[in-house]
Amino acid sequence: MAQNTKEKKKTDIVRILLIFISLAFVAVMLVIPLVSVIYNSLRKGFAFYVEALSGKYVVSAFKVTMLATVIAVAVNTFFGLVASWALTRFSFRGKQILATLIDIPFSISPVIAGLAYIMTFGRLGWAAPFLEWLGGLLGIEIKIVFALPGVVLATIFVTFPFVSRELIPVLNADGTDEEEAAALMGAGGWSIFKSITFPRIKWALLYGVILCTARALGEFGAVHALSKTRGKTFTLPLEIDALYLSGDQDSIVASFAVSSILVILAVLVLVLRYVLEYKAKSAGKRR
Amino acid sequence: MRSMSDKKVKQHKKPRVIPGFGITLGTTVAMLSILILIPLGSVMVYAFCMTPREFWENVTSPGVIYAFGTSILTAFIAAVVNSVFGVILAWVLVRYEFPGKMLLDGLIELPFAIPTAVAGITLSKLYVRDGFLGAPLARLGITVSYTHIGITVAMIFVGIPFVVRSVQPVLEKLDPQFEEASYILGADSFSTFFKVILSELMPAILTGFGLALARGIGEYGSVIYIAGNSAREHTQVVSYIIMQKLNYMDYPGATAVAFVMLIISFVLLLLINIVQIRQSRRTNNI
């Protein structure tokens, strides 16, 4: 009996110690940086904050970021739906390899993504003569690297697997019985997708789209390699970089002001994630 | 063995009743090739077109060697730190109830959602000599910013979610029988944890470790501001070197370094996949 209470006391101490370590680690590594972004952005007052956000360069960067994000999310959502259908509804040779290849952008440096597009579409790239020929045919100059198309492509590259990765586990877990039954009864591909598959994956799809959006808004390395003109092809993260490195106090505060917008969006994403997870869980229970 | 051959037969016999195989697979492969594989292939081809000597000289110049050393070493230390704290965090989140647990769980994902450049300037500002965390550390004689410690701190930041998120689900599904058996056999909670639970979690920890390591080695945005990027102090990371070579239009140099990075990433990806496949095989056999 005495030993039992001693053992219990020991596990209590361990429990409190471990919770304390966790909270301290998260506080120092995550919470303090989060708070410091907001603190630094408001150091020169709210009027300065608003002024910093309405600068010419920041507005242009905002537009470029939105353009790149919308296109990247649209492309990758389409890809995610198609790829997850192919990878979970059929079995074929090399499926595992295909799934691994789709995940490549997760594990390579974003700077290499930028380099890859430079080596493909840049002046030295093998596709450059083709682009020139195409441009001559259409009577326009097609510029990808160091121009908006490059920024969009880089954003697509780094967010490529986000949607498919959320959909594949859900579709795998659900199995194909109902879709097979529908197909045997003569339903077409689109109506199977619309009335059977889509209702099951909608929360995972929305979550994938949100993650993809968050990552697209914040992409830095790949875009950094492909975009060199401030006020024209700079995205918000590049503008943050330019402001921070220009060195004077006002610009540094302004760079934190721009950062705070992205941080607020990041926190919103996390909250939405919780809501969606809850919805997906309760939807799962209802079935 | 039998079950495997059964599965194979089933796979071949099973007719494809669901429509859309050709068009979805075709679109997937086409998009993957155009957007990812062909551009990366261009880097590979360009690297192969160099003479071996040219390639070797580019890859073994002192700056590049030091950068690889710095990136791999700091990413390794960061991944080890994240493995230790990741297991503790996963344990606390799965096994204990306490106020604010949901908030803690949500915060773990923060580094995934925050742009790397924002993380970079924030950490750099916090850890400079007169910064909020830099000042007290400086009084203890520890300089974080513009040193290897700073690079490691940034890599810890971006790597936190990997270990937690790969250990957490495994810990949730862990069969309580193992622990009970261990207690009944007279082991105390410490040896139960280290001998029984930890070995069950090992594949998940290794996966998280590998992912954090891969992320750290390639990391750019969150590292460059706190690193100082000095060639003399060896605080340049590999991604920074590639970017610098690109800015100087040194495309052969950038490609050669990127090629080595790609090989490292693929090897890590392969190892992670092997660990995961072995794990799923083991759990399926039980």
XYZ file of C-alpha atoms in Angstrom:
573
model
C 0.000 0.000 0.000
C 2.717 2.422 1.009
C 4.695 1.470 -2.057
C 1.661 2.008 -4.227
C 1.174 5.605 -3.057
C 4.892 6.200 -3.502
C 4.690 4.933 -7.065
C 1.650 7.106 -7.695
C 3.427 10.163 -6.322
C 6.349 9.451 -8.612
C 4.146 9.274 -11.705
C 2.440 12.491 -10.600
C 5.780 14.254 -10.455
C 6.739 12.879 -13.855
C 3.419 14.028 -15.276
C 3.781 17.574 -13.959
C 7.415 17.717 -15.054
C 6.629 16.552 -18.588
C 3.710 18.964 -18.972
C 5.944 21.754 -17.696
C 8.733 20.872 -20.163
C 6.232 20.790 -23.032
C 4.690 24.115 -22.139
C 8.092 25.757 -21.628
C 9.407 24.430 -24.940
C 6.350 25.577 -26.880
C 6.341 28.939 -25.092
C 9.986 29.696 -25.908
C 10.072 28.207 -29.405
C 6.614 29.142 -30.693
C 4.629 31.561 -28.538
C 7.345 34.165 -27.916
C 8.167 34.446 -31.662
C 4.457 34.723 -32.469
C 3.887 37.503 -29.946
C 7.082 39.280 -30.954
C 5.892 39.631 -34.580
C 2.801 41.490 -33.423
C 4.777 43.527 -30.871
C 7.426 44.546 -33.416
C 4.814 45.447 -36.020
C 3.049 47.901 -33.702
C 6.165 49.509 -32.233
C 5.687 52.771 -34.089
C 1.977 52.977 -33.427
C -1.101 52.003 -35.348
C -0.957 54.917 -37.814
C 2.513 53.811 -38.930
C 1.247 50.234 -39.205
C -1.546 51.237 -41.584
C 0.798 53.476 -43.553
C 3.345 50.660 -43.889
C 0.684 48.350 -45.255
C -0.571 50.820 -47.840
C 2.833 51.557 -49.395
C 3.165 51.224 -53.157
C 5.477 48.209 -53.043
C 3.412 46.400 -50.428
C 0.195 46.805 -52.426
C 1.911 45.517 -55.567
C 3.378 42.583 -53.624
C -0.064 41.827 -52.222
C -1.528 41.664 -55.742
C 1.262 39.393 -57.020
C 0.883 37.105 -53.998
C -2.885 36.860 -54.520
C -2.467 36.106 -58.238
C 0.131 33.397 -57.615
C -1.873 31.901 -54.750
C -5.184 31.751 -56.634
C -3.617 30.101 -59.688
C -1.501 27.695 -57.623
C -4.462 26.641 -55.493
C -6.688 26.147 -58.537
C -4.070 24.063 -60.377
C -3.182 21.981 -57.337
C -6.799 21.373 -56.344
C -7.504 20.072 -59.834
C -4.354 17.950 -59.684
C -5.181 16.722 -56.178
C -8.640 15.522 -57.192
C -7.431 13.807 -60.367
C -4.337 12.251 -58.782
C -6.128 10.967 -55.687
C -8.827 9.415 -57.912
C -6.170 7.668 -60.012
C -4.143 6.542 -56.991
C -6.965 5.233 -54.812
C -9.634 3.972 -57.230
C -7.397 1.748 -59.334
C -4.473 -0.548 -58.786
C -1.648 -0.530 -61.246
C 2.050 -1.179 -61.453
C 4.259 1.613 -60.139
C 1.537 3.178 -58.013
C 3.793 3.489 -54.974
C 6.519 5.126 -57.050
C 4.023 7.620 -58.477
C 2.829 8.492 -54.970
C 6.421 9.048 -53.830
C 7.207 11.222 -56.866
C 4.220 13.463 -56.113
C 5.642 14.063 -52.621
C 9.047 15.230 -53.954
C 8.370 18.966 -53.466
C 8.006 18.313 -49.719
C 11.516 17.073 -49.278
C 13.657 19.264 -51.504
C 14.892 22.762 -50.852
C 12.608 25.402 -52.384
C 15.702 27.129 -53.766
C 16.259 24.057 -55.957
C 12.714 24.458 -57.321
C 13.666 27.970 -58.412
C 16.890 26.718 -59.946
C 15.010 23.947 -61.781
C 12.763 26.450 -63.555
C 15.737 28.668 -64.393
C 17.520 25.692 -65.929
C 14.389 24.817 -67.928
C 12.941 28.138 -69.067
C 15.827 30.549 -68.454
C 18.249 31.773 -71.112
C 20.362 28.654 -70.736
C 17.398 26.324 -70.409
C 16.600 23.813 -73.130
C 13.037 25.154 -73.420
C 14.211 28.691 -74.197
C 14.415 28.237 -78.014
C 10.953 26.694 -77.965
C 9.548 29.646 -76.004
C 11.211 32.022 -78.456
C 9.694 30.171 -81.402
C 6.276 30.172 -79.749
C 6.613 33.853 -78.906
C 7.563 34.641 -82.501
C 4.548 32.736 -83.738
C 2.220 34.667 -81.447
C 4.060 37.936 -81.915
C 4.746 38.442 -78.195
C 7.717 37.958 -75.937
C 7.203 35.043 -73.581
C 9.165 35.506 -70.421
C 8.872 33.004 -67.589
C 11.971 33.349 -65.447
C 12.224 36.663 -63.527
C 8.630 37.426 -64.542
C 5.155 36.685 -63.194
C 4.807 33.225 -64.820
C 7.949 32.145 -62.986
C 6.528 33.319 -59.670
C 3.306 31.407 -60.349
C 5.170 28.253 -61.419
C 7.397 28.339 -58.332
C 4.334 28.663 -56.119
C 2.654 25.733 -57.883
C 5.813 23.633 -57.433
C 6.134 24.029 -53.667
C 2.421 23.475 -52.986
C 1.997 20.690 -55.516
C 1.258 17.720 -53.184
C -0.848 19.521 -50.562
C -4.366 18.694 -51.784
C -3.683 15.164 -53.035
C -1.995 14.320 -49.745
C -5.101 15.208 -47.755
C -7.430 13.320 -50.109
C -5.521 10.058 -50.581
C -5.823 8.757 -46.984
C -9.546 9.591 -46.823
C -10.283 7.884 -50.137
C -8.143 4.875 -49.213
C -9.906 4.470 -45.877
C -13.368 4.611 -47.456
C -12.771 1.872 -50.015
C -14.329 1.595 -53.461
C -17.418 -0.572 -52.885
C -20.036 2.115 -53.310
C -18.392 3.605 -56.386
C -18.098 0.135 -57.938
C -21.753 -0.550 -57.259
C -22.729 2.752 -58.847
C -20.562 2.048 -61.882
C -22.066 -1.428 -62.310
C -25.513 0.125 -62.227
C -24.471 2.346 -65.079
C -23.520 5.638 -63.472
C -20.959 7.740 -65.343
C -17.681 8.917 -63.868
C -18.834 12.460 -63.194
C -22.063 11.495 -61.465
C -20.226 8.905 -59.314
C -17.806 11.598 -58.266
C -20.503 14.191 -57.647
C -22.916 12.094 -55.620
C -20.714 9.495 -53.905
C -17.094 10.573 -53.698
C -17.353 14.316 -53.272
C -19.629 14.348 -50.185
C -17.108 12.131 -48.386
C -14.020 14.111 -49.200
C -15.352 17.650 -49.003
C -13.884 18.459 -45.576
C -10.518 16.914 -46.409
C -10.582 18.790 -49.713
C -11.323 22.087 -48.001
C -8.557 21.432 -45.482
C -6.113 20.640 -48.293
C -7.099 23.824 -50.105
C -6.565 25.870 -46.933
C -3.133 24.336 -46.297
C -2.209 24.897 -49.921
C -3.312 28.528 -49.662
C -1.302 29.100 -46.486
C 1.837 27.633 -48.010
C 1.350 29.524 -51.285
C 0.947 32.861 -49.489
C 4.184 32.344 -47.596
C 6.483 30.768 -50.169
C 9.884 32.413 -50.134
C 12.882 30.393 -51.328
C 11.622 29.285 -54.738
C 10.144 32.691 -55.557
C 13.302 34.402 -54.306
C 15.287 32.658 -57.032
C 12.819 33.571 -59.792
C 11.776 37.118 -58.983
C 14.101 40.093 -58.978
C 11.977 43.231 -59.573
C 10.581 44.970 -56.523
C 7.188 46.513 -57.165
C 6.582 44.252 -60.184
C 7.178 40.574 -59.431
C 7.795 40.683 -55.668
C 5.465 38.717 -53.422
C 4.726 39.611 -49.789
C 7.515 37.419 -48.348
C 9.998 38.975 -50.794
C 8.795 42.431 -49.782
C 9.297 41.478 -46.127
C 12.835 40.409 -47.003
C 13.568 43.645 -48.891
C 12.198 45.826 -46.080
C 14.028 43.922 -43.365
C 17.381 43.962 -45.144
C 17.203 47.667 -46.053
C 18.252 48.177 -42.465
C 16.703 51.402 -41.172
C 14.365 51.155 -38.185
C 11.238 52.289 -40.066
C 11.623 49.634 -42.752
C 12.209 46.922 -40.171
C 8.993 47.860 -38.366
C 7.237 47.980 -41.740
C 8.550 44.519 -42.577
C 7.084 43.216 -39.316
C 3.811 44.968 -40.164
C 3.620 43.037 -43.438
C 4.650 39.885 -41.571
C 1.842 40.358 -39.074
C -0.712 40.041 -41.892
C 0.737 36.670 -42.884
C 0.906 35.585 -39.233
C -2.763 36.463 -38.695
C -3.613 34.415 -41.791
C -1.507 31.533 -40.416
C -3.364 31.573 -37.102
C -6.691 31.677 -38.971
C -5.594 28.605 -40.915
C -4.888 26.756 -37.675
C -8.293 27.679 -36.237
C -10.036 26.593 -39.445
C -8.109 23.346 -39.316
C -9.559 22.612 -35.904
C -13.093 23.420 -37.046
C -12.723 21.238 -40.130
C -11.264 18.330 -38.215
C -14.199 18.513 -35.839
C -16.664 18.633 -38.766
C -14.987 15.717 -40.510
C -15.103 13.689 -37.301
C -18.781 14.355 -36.657
C -19.575 13.646 -40.333
C -17.724 10.344 -39.971
C -19.753 9.474 -36.877
C -23.046 10.207 -38.594
C -22.218 7.675 -41.283
C 4.166 -15.026 -48.433
C 0.925 -16.722 -49.434
C -1.106 -13.664 -48.629
C 1.156 -11.618 -50.862
C 0.720 -13.871 -53.885
C -3.030 -13.959 -53.211
C -3.063 -10.225 -53.288
C -1.207 -10.166 -56.576
C -3.641 -12.550 -58.228
C -6.528 -10.491 -56.935
C -4.946 -7.323 -58.232
C -4.659 -8.690 -61.744
C -8.040 -10.341 -61.884
C -9.962 -7.399 -60.461
C -11.673 -5.635 -63.362
C -11.652 -1.869 -63.401
C -15.321 -1.088 -63.082
C -14.923 2.495 -61.943
C -14.534 4.755 -64.956
C -11.819 7.322 -65.546
C -8.635 5.268 -65.149
C -6.942 6.392 -68.355
C -7.817 10.040 -68.160
C -7.010 10.559 -64.468
C -3.742 8.622 -64.590
C -2.770 10.359 -67.813
C -3.503 13.818 -66.422
C -1.660 13.012 -63.179
C 1.456 11.810 -64.969
C 1.370 14.700 -67.460
C 1.050 17.405 -64.784
C 3.635 15.755 -62.551
C 6.070 15.540 -65.466
C 5.618 19.078 -66.749
C 5.609 20.839 -63.387
C 7.985 18.758 -61.268
C 9.897 15.994 -62.993
C 11.047 17.715 -66.193
C 12.348 20.854 -64.414
C 14.174 18.717 -61.837
C 15.373 16.491 -64.671
C 16.844 19.569 -66.347
C 18.991 20.177 -63.275
C 20.127 16.548 -63.356
C 20.867 16.599 -67.093
C 22.749 19.878 -66.829
C 24.844 18.404 -64.012
C 25.568 15.285 -66.059
C 26.660 17.429 -69.010
C 29.522 18.877 -66.976
C 32.895 17.216 -67.183
C 33.554 15.150 -64.046
C 36.422 17.495 -63.233
C 34.316 20.627 -63.501
C 31.619 19.031 -61.366
C 34.147 17.887 -58.774
C 35.796 21.311 -58.555
C 32.445 22.996 -58.047
C 31.339 20.589 -55.363
C 34.614 20.480 -53.446
C 35.412 24.182 -53.263
C 36.018 25.081 -49.596
C 32.898 27.262 -49.280
C 30.667 24.473 -50.548
C 32.237 21.815 -48.329
C 31.818 24.031 -45.250
C 28.219 24.794 -46.233
C 27.398 21.098 -46.489
C 29.082 20.527 -43.138
C 27.126 23.364 -41.531
C 23.762 22.357 -43.023
C 24.079 18.671 -42.221
C 25.493 19.182 -38.719
C 22.972 21.825 -37.611
C 20.045 19.965 -39.211
C 21.154 16.783 -37.446
C 21.378 18.463 -34.027
C 18.031 20.200 -34.594
C 16.428 16.887 -35.586
C 17.821 15.207 -32.438
C 16.492 18.025 -30.227
C 13.129 17.820 -31.999
C 13.027 14.039 -31.562
C 13.469 14.353 -27.784
C 10.970 17.180 -27.341
C 8.694 15.731 -30.014
C 8.310 12.471 -28.090
C 7.688 14.387 -24.844
C 5.097 16.619 -26.533
C 3.348 13.681 -28.202
C 3.307 11.802 -24.894
C 1.875 14.764 -23.000
C -0.764 15.375 -25.693
C -1.889 11.741 -25.835
C -1.605 10.573 -22.235
C -2.423 13.570 -20.037
C -5.385 15.875 -19.581
C -4.718 19.459 -18.599
C -6.164 22.901 -19.290
C -4.958 24.417 -22.550
C -4.204 21.042 -24.109
C -6.192 21.838 -27.261
C -4.314 25.116 -27.654
C -0.974 23.323 -27.263
C -2.027 20.766 -29.868
C -2.950 23.535 -32.294
C 0.225 25.522 -31.678
C 2.408 22.560 -32.699
C 1.339 23.107 -36.305
C 2.306 26.798 -36.266
C 5.677 26.332 -38.024
C 3.852 24.709 -40.970
C 1.555 27.705 -41.322
C 3.989 30.576 -40.732
C 5.964 31.692 -43.795
C 9.651 30.859 -43.480
C 10.771 34.441 -44.128
C 8.548 35.685 -41.277
C 9.962 33.034 -38.949
C 13.448 34.033 -40.080
C 13.228 37.754 -39.345
C 11.356 37.135 -36.083
C 13.899 34.677 -34.716
C 16.737 36.897 -35.862
C 15.216 39.896 -34.040
C 14.595 37.850 -30.878
C 18.077 36.399 -30.591
C 20.300 39.374 -31.466
C 22.483 40.675 -28.637
C 19.919 43.193 -27.403
C 16.911 41.041 -28.339
C 14.293 39.693 -25.959
C 15.921 36.259 -25.738
C 19.368 37.235 -27.022
C 20.136 39.651 -24.161
C 19.703 37.195 -21.258
C 21.590 34.524 -23.214
C 24.404 36.984 -23.935
C 24.744 37.596 -20.212
C 25.265 33.854 -19.816
C 27.953 34.083 -22.467
C 25.930 32.396 -25.203
C 25.772 34.074 -28.601
C 22.942 32.712 -30.702
C 22.548 34.999 -33.671
C 25.098 34.763 -36.484
C 26.426 31.457 -35.105
C 25.732 27.782 -35.663
C 23.493 27.864 -32.590
C 21.265 30.390 -34.358
C 20.987 28.183 -37.445
C 20.096 25.238 -35.208
C 17.415 27.272 -33.391
C 15.784 28.181 -36.712
C 15.860 24.545 -37.837
C 14.330 23.428 -34.528
C 11.515 25.922 -35.137
C 10.635 24.604 -38.598
C 11.061 20.955 -37.573
C 8.937 20.767 -34.398
C 5.735 19.445 -36.017
C 7.368 16.559 -37.867
C 8.239 14.301 -34.924
C 5.128 15.193 -32.889
C 2.800 14.504 -35.808
C 4.383 11.176 -36.693
C 4.599 9.873 -33.105
C 1.172 11.074 -31.897
C -1.055 8.735 -33.976
C 1.123 5.693 -33.219
C 1.033 6.439 -29.505
C -2.755 6.789 -29.646
C -3.124 3.357 -31.250
C -0.498 1.637 -29.076
C -1.878 -1.593 -27.663
C -2.107 -1.197 -23.845
C -1.400 -4.937 -23.487
C 2.350 -4.395 -23.876
C 2.442 -1.900 -21.041
C 0.188 -3.981 -18.812
C 2.336 -7.058 -19.411
C 5.415 -5.062 -18.540
C 3.874 -3.776 -15.291
C 2.629 -7.231 -14.332
C 6.117 -8.599 -14.878
C 7.301 -6.077 -12.323
C 8.870 -3.340 -14.399
C 8.526 0.217 -13.144
C 7.194 2.995 -15.344
C 10.646 4.168 -16.441
C 11.875 0.838 -17.732
C 8.441 0.193 -19.240
C 8.775 3.430 -21.174
C 12.351 2.952 -22.308
C 12.218 -0.772 -23.032
C 8.635 -1.333 -24.195
C 7.002 1.862 -25.390
C 10.043 3.525 -26.930
C 10.865 0.494 -29.070
C 7.289 0.449 -30.334
C 7.525 4.148 -31.200
C 10.944 3.879 -32.829
C 9.804 3.669 -36.504
C 7.571 6.717 -36.011
C 10.362 8.630 -34.274
C 12.777 7.731 -37.086
C 10.264 8.881 -39.705
C 9.786 12.201 -37.929
C 13.535 12.530 -37.438
C 14.148 11.889 -41.139
C 11.521 14.399 -42.239
C 12.861 17.061 -39.864
C 16.416 16.353 -41.031
C 15.454 16.630 -44.717
C 13.603 19.855 -44.035
C 16.513 21.275 -42.059
C 19.146 20.449 -44.671
C 17.172 22.234 -47.381
C 15.947 25.094 -45.208
C 16.398 28.610 -46.560
C 13.999 31.372 -45.480
C 13.966 30.804 -41.735
C 17.738 30.334 -41.511
C 19.332 33.071 -43.603
C 18.545 36.034 -41.320
C 19.776 34.491 -38.076
C 22.753 32.763 -39.714
C 24.732 35.843 -40.682
C 25.893 33.988 -43.823
C 29.574 34.634 -43.254
C 32.024 32.559 -45.271
C 34.715 33.099 -42.646
C 32.574 31.919 -39.742
C 31.229 28.986 -41.820
C 27.659 30.107 -41.172
C 26.484 29.723 -44.775
C 23.973 26.954 -45.391
C 23.757 25.031 -48.672
C 20.553 26.722 -49.873
C 22.203 30.095 -49.322
C 25.208 28.999 -51.399
C 22.948 27.911 -54.264
C 21.108 31.243 -54.135
C 24.374 33.178 -54.033
C 25.711 31.278 -57.050
C 22.460 31.978 -58.898
C 22.777 35.685 -58.150
C 26.317 35.663 -59.557
C 25.009 33.808 -62.659
C 27.271 30.885 -61.738
C 24.828 28.315 -63.128
C 27.260 25.371 -63.318
C 28.213 25.925 -59.662
C 24.582 26.241 -58.521
C 23.585 23.149 -60.490
C 26.428 21.015 -59.170
C 25.615 21.884 -55.532
C 21.879 21.409 -56.149
C 22.589 18.001 -57.703
C 24.325 16.801 -54.537
C 21.438 18.213 -52.457
C 18.914 16.358 -54.616
C 20.802 13.096 -54.109
C 20.813 13.642 -50.318
C 17.059 14.393 -50.359
C 16.256 11.319 -52.443
C 18.317 9.055 -50.194
C 16.544 10.433 -47.109
C 13.151 10.044 -48.800
C 14.023 6.456 -49.696
C 15.135 5.634 -46.130
C 11.941 7.138 -44.688
C 9.865 5.066 -47.111
C 11.734 1.883 -46.154
C 11.118 2.549 -42.438
C 7.431 3.161 -43.109
C 6.978 0.071 -45.274
C 8.727 -2.114 -42.699
C 6.555 -0.644 -39.984
C 3.292 -1.295 -41.814
C 4.431 -4.835 -42.629
C 5.202 -5.478 -38.975
C 1.919 -4.115 -37.704
C -0.020 -6.061 -40.337
C 1.634 -9.305 -39.327
C 0.606 -8.977 -35.686
